[in-house]
Tab-separated table of C-alpha atoms and ligand atoms in Angstrom:
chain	number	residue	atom	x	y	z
M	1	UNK	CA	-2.697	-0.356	12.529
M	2	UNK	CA	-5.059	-1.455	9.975
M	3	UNK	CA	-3.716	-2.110	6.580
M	4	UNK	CA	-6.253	-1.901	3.536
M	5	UNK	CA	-4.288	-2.783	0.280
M	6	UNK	CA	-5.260	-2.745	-3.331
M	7	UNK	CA	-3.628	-5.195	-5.660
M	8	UNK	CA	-3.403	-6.436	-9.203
M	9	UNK	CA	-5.528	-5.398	-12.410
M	10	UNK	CA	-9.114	-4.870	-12.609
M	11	UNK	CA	-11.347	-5.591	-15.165
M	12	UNK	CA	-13.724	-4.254	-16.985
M	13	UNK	CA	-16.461	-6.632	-19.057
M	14	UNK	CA	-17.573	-6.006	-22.973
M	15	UNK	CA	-19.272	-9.410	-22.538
M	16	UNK	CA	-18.756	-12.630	-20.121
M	17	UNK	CA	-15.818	-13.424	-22.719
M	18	UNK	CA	-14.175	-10.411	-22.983
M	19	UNK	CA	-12.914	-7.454	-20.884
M	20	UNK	CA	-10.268	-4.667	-20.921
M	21	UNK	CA	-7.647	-5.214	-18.340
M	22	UNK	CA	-3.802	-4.699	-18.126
M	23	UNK	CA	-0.614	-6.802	-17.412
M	24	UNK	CA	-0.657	-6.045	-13.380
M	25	UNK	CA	0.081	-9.667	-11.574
M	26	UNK	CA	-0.434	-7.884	-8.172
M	27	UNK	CA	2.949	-8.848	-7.171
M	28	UNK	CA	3.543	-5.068	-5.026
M	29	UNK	CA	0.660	-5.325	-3.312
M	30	UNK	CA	0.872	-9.102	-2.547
M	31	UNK	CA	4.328	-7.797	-0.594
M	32	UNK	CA	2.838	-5.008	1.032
M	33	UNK	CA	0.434	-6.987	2.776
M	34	UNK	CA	3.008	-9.811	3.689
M	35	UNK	CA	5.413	-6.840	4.846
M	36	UNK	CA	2.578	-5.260	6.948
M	37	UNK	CA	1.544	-8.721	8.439
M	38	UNK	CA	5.448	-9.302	9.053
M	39	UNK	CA	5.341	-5.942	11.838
M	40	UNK	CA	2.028	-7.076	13.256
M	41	UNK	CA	-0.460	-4.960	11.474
M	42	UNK	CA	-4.317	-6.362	10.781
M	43	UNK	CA	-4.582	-6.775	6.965
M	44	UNK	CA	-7.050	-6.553	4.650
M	45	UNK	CA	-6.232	-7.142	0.828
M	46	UNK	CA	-8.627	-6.277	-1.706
M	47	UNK	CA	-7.210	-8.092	-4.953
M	48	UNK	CA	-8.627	-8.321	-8.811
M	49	UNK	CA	-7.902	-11.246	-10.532
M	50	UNK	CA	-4.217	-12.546	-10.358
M	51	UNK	CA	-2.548	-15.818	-9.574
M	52	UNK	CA	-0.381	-15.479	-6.272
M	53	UNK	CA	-1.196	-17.381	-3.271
M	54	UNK	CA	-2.200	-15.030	-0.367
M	55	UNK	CA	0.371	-14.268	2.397
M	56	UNK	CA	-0.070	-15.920	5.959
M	57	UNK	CA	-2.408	-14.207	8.265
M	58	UNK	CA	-3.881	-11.060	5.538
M	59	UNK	CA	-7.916	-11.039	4.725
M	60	UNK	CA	-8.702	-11.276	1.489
M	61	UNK	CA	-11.029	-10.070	-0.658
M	62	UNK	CA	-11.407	-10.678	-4.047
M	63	UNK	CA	-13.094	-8.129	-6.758
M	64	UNK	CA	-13.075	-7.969	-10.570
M	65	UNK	CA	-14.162	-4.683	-11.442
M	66	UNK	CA	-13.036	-0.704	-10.405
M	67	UNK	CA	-16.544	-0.616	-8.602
M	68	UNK	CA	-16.234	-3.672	-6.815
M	69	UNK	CA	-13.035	-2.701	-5.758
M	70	UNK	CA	-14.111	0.694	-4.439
M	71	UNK	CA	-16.477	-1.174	-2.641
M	72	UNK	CA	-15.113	-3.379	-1.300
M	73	UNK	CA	-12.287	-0.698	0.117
M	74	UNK	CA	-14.391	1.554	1.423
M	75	UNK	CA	-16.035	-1.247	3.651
M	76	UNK	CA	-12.865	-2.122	4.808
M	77	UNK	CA	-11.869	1.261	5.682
M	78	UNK	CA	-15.620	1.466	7.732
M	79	UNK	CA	-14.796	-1.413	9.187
M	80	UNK	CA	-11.438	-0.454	10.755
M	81	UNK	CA	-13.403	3.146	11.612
M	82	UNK	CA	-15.788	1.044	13.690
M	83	UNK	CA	-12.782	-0.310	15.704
M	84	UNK	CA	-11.141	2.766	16.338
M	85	UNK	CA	-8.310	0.931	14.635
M	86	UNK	CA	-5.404	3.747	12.818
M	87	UNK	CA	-5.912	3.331	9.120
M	88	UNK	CA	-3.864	3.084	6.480
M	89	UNK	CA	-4.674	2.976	2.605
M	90	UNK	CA	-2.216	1.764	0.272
M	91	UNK	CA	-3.492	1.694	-3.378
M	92	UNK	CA	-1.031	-0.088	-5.612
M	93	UNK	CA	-3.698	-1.945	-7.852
M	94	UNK	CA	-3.326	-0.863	-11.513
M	95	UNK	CA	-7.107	-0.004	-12.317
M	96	UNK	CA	-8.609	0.140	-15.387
M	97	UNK	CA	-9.696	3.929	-15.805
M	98	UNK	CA	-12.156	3.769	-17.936
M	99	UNK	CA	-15.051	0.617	-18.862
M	100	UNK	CA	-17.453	-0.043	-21.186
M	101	UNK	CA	-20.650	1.782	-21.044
M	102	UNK	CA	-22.462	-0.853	-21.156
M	103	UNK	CA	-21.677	-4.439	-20.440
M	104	UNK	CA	-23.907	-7.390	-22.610
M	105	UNK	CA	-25.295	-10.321	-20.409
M	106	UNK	CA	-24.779	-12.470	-23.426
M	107	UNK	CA	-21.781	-13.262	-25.754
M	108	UNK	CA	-21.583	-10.465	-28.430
M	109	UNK	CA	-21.629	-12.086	-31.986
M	110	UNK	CA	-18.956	-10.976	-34.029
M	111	UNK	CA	-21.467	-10.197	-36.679
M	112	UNK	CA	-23.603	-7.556	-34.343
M	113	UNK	CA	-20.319	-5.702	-33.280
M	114	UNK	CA	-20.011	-2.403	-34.729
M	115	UNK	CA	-16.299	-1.801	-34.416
M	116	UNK	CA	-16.877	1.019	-31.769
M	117	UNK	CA	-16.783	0.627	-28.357
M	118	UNK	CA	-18.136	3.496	-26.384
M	119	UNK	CA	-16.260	3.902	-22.916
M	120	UNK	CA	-16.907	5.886	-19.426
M	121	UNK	CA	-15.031	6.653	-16.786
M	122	UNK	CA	-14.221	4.690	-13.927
M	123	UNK	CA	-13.900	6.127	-10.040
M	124	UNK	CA	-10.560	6.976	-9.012
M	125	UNK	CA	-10.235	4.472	-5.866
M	126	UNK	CA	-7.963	6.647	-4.143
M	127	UNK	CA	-8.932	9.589	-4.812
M	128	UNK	CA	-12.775	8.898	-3.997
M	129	UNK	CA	-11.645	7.392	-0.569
M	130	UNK	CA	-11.676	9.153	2.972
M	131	UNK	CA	-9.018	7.862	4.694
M	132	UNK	CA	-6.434	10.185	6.482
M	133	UNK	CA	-3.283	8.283	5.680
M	134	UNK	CA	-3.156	7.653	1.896
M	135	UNK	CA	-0.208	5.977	0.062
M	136	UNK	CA	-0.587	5.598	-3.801
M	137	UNK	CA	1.715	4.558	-6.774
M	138	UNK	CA	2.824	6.505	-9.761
M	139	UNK	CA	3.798	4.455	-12.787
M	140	UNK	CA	4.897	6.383	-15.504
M	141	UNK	CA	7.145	6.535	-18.536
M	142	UNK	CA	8.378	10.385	-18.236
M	143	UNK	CA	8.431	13.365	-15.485
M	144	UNK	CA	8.201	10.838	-13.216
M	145	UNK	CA	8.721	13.348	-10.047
M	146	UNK	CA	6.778	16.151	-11.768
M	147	UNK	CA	3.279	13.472	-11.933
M	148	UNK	CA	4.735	12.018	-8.542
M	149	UNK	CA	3.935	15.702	-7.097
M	150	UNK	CA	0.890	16.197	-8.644
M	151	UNK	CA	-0.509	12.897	-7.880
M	152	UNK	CA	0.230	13.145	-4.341
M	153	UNK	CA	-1.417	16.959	-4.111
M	154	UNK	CA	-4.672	15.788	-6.242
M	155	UNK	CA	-5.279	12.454	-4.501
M	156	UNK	CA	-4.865	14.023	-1.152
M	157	UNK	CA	-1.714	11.456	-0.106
M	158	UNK	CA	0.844	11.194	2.591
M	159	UNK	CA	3.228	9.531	-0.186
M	160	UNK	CA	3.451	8.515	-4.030
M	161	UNK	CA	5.675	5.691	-4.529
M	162	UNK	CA	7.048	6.249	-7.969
M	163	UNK	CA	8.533	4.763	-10.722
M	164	UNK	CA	9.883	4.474	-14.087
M	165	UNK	CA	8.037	1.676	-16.239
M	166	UNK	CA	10.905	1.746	-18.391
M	167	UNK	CA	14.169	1.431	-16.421
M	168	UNK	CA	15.342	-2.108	-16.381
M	169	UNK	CA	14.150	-4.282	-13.256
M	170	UNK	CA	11.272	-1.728	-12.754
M	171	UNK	CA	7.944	-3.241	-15.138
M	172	UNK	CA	5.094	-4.838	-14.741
M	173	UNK	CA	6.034	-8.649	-13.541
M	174	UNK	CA	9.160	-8.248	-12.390
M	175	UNK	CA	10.597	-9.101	-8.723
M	176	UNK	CA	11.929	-6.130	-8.083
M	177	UNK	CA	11.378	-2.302	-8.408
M	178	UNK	CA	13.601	0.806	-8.271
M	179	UNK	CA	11.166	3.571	-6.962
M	180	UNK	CA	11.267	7.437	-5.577
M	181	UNK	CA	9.057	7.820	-2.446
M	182	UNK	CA	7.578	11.403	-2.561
M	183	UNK	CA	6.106	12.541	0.439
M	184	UNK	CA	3.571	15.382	1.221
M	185	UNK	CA	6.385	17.367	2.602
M	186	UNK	CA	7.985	17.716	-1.015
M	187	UNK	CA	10.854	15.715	-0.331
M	188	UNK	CA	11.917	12.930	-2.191
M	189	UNK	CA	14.134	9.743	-1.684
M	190	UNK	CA	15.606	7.557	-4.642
M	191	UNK	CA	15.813	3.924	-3.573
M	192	UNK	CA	18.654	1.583	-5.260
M	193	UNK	CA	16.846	-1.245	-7.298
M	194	UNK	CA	15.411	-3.722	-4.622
M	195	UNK	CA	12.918	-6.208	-4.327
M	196	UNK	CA	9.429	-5.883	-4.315
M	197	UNK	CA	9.590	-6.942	-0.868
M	198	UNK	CA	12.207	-4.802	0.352
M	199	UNK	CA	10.068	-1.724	-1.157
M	200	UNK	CA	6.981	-3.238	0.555
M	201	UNK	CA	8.791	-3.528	3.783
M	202	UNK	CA	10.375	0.319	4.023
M	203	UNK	CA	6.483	1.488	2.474
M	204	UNK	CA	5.010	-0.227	5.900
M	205	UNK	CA	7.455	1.721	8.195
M	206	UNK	CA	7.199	4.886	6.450
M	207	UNK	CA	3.242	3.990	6.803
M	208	UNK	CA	3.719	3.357	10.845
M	209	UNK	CA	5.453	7.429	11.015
M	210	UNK	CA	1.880	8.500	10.325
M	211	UNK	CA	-0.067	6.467	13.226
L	301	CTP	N1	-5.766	4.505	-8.803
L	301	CTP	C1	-6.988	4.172	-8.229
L	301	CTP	N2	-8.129	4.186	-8.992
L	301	CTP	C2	-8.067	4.501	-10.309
L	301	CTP	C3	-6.825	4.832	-10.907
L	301	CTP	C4	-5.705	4.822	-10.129
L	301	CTP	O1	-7.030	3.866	-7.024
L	301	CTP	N3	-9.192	4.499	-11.027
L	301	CTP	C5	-4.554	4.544	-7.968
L	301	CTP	C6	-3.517	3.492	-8.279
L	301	CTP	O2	-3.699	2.342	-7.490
L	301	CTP	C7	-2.210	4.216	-7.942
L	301	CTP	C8	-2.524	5.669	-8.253
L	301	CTP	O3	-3.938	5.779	-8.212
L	301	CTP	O4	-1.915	4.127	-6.568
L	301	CTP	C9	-1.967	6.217	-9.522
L	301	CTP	O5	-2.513	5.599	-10.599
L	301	CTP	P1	-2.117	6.041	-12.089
L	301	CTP	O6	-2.833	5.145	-13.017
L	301	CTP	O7	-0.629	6.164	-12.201
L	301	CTP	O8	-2.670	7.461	-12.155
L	301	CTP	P2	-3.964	8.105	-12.728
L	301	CTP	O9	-4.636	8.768	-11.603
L	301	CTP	O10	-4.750	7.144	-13.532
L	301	CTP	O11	-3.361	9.251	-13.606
L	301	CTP	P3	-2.868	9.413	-15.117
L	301	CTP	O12	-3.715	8.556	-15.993
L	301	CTP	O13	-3.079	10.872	-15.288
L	301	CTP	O14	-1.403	9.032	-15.096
């Protein structure tokens, strides 16, 4: 199968000095793609900036911004069309939702800023995506399984991966997660806390049920 894996933050640029972004280090998605590699799978990881070396045998492709990184996914996903190769997305990249409407080619002077920043959206990777076999994340902070469900109905997905920000051993950062797969079918399984690569590993053979 081919694996195409989102990773990390994006972000978004006020000015070449400044952007919004979030804490993501890409750490789930960095395992995902060594888990997938692990079972034999063709990987291709499309990762916004972070600071982890890439796994052994995965393509790589770096992006800053949600565009790029829509991009740069659907490409990959043409890519393994062209070969007739069974593809799987996994989106576990935490991207920024929204930008700035417009970014300056120059450093903004602290004396021309106005205090507002006016924002649009950005795409929804996974949603915006054709790809048969889906998997996204859920992070949240409450009705974890209720967003879980409505995630994986809106976004068109074989499986949300959830979990709760704020249980212990679950954040951004950490080595390990405790997470709820939900699949299409309704049903849902509570993993014991693990690490990330354990997750990663049971994500790529639930992904391999679906080829
Ligand atoms: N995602 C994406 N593109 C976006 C936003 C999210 O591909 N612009 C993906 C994430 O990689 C993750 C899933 O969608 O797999 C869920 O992201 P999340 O931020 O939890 O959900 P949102 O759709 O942003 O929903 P909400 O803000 O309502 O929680």
């Amino acid at each position: 199968m081919r694996f195409v894996i989102t990773a990390g933050p994006t972000r978004e640029h006020i000015d070449p000095v400044r952007f919004l972004s979030n804490p993501s280090t890409g750490r789930m998605g960095f395992a995902v793609a060594r888990a997938a590699v692990e079972r034999g799978h063709e990987v291709v990881l499309v990762a916004g900036p972070v600071a982890l070396k890439t796994p052994k045998g995965v393509a790589r492709v770096d992006v800053t911004s949600a565009r790029e990184m829509l991009s740069a996914v659907e490409g990959a996903l043409a890519d393994a069309n062209c070969a007739r190769a069974t593809a799987v997305f996994v989106a576990t990249a935490a991207v920024a939702d929204w930008r700035p409407a417009e970014t300056a080619g120059k450093k903004l002077k602290k004396r021309d800023m106005t205090g507002v920043l006016r924002l649009v959206r950005n795409p929804d990777i996974l949603k915006t995506v054709k790809c048969e076999r889906k998997i996204g994340f859920a992070a949240e902070t409450d009705n974890v399984l209720a967003e879980a469900a409505r995630k994986c109905r809106e976004k068109g997905l074989a499986m949300v991966v959830a979990n709760d920000v704020t249980e212990k051993g679950a954040g951004f950062g950490v080595a390990t997660n405790r997470v709820t797969f939900f699949r299409r079918d309704g049903s849902a399984e509570r993993l014991p806390l693990m690490s990330k690569l354990a997750v990663a590993r049971r994500i790529v053979r639930f992904a391999e049920t679906l080829a």
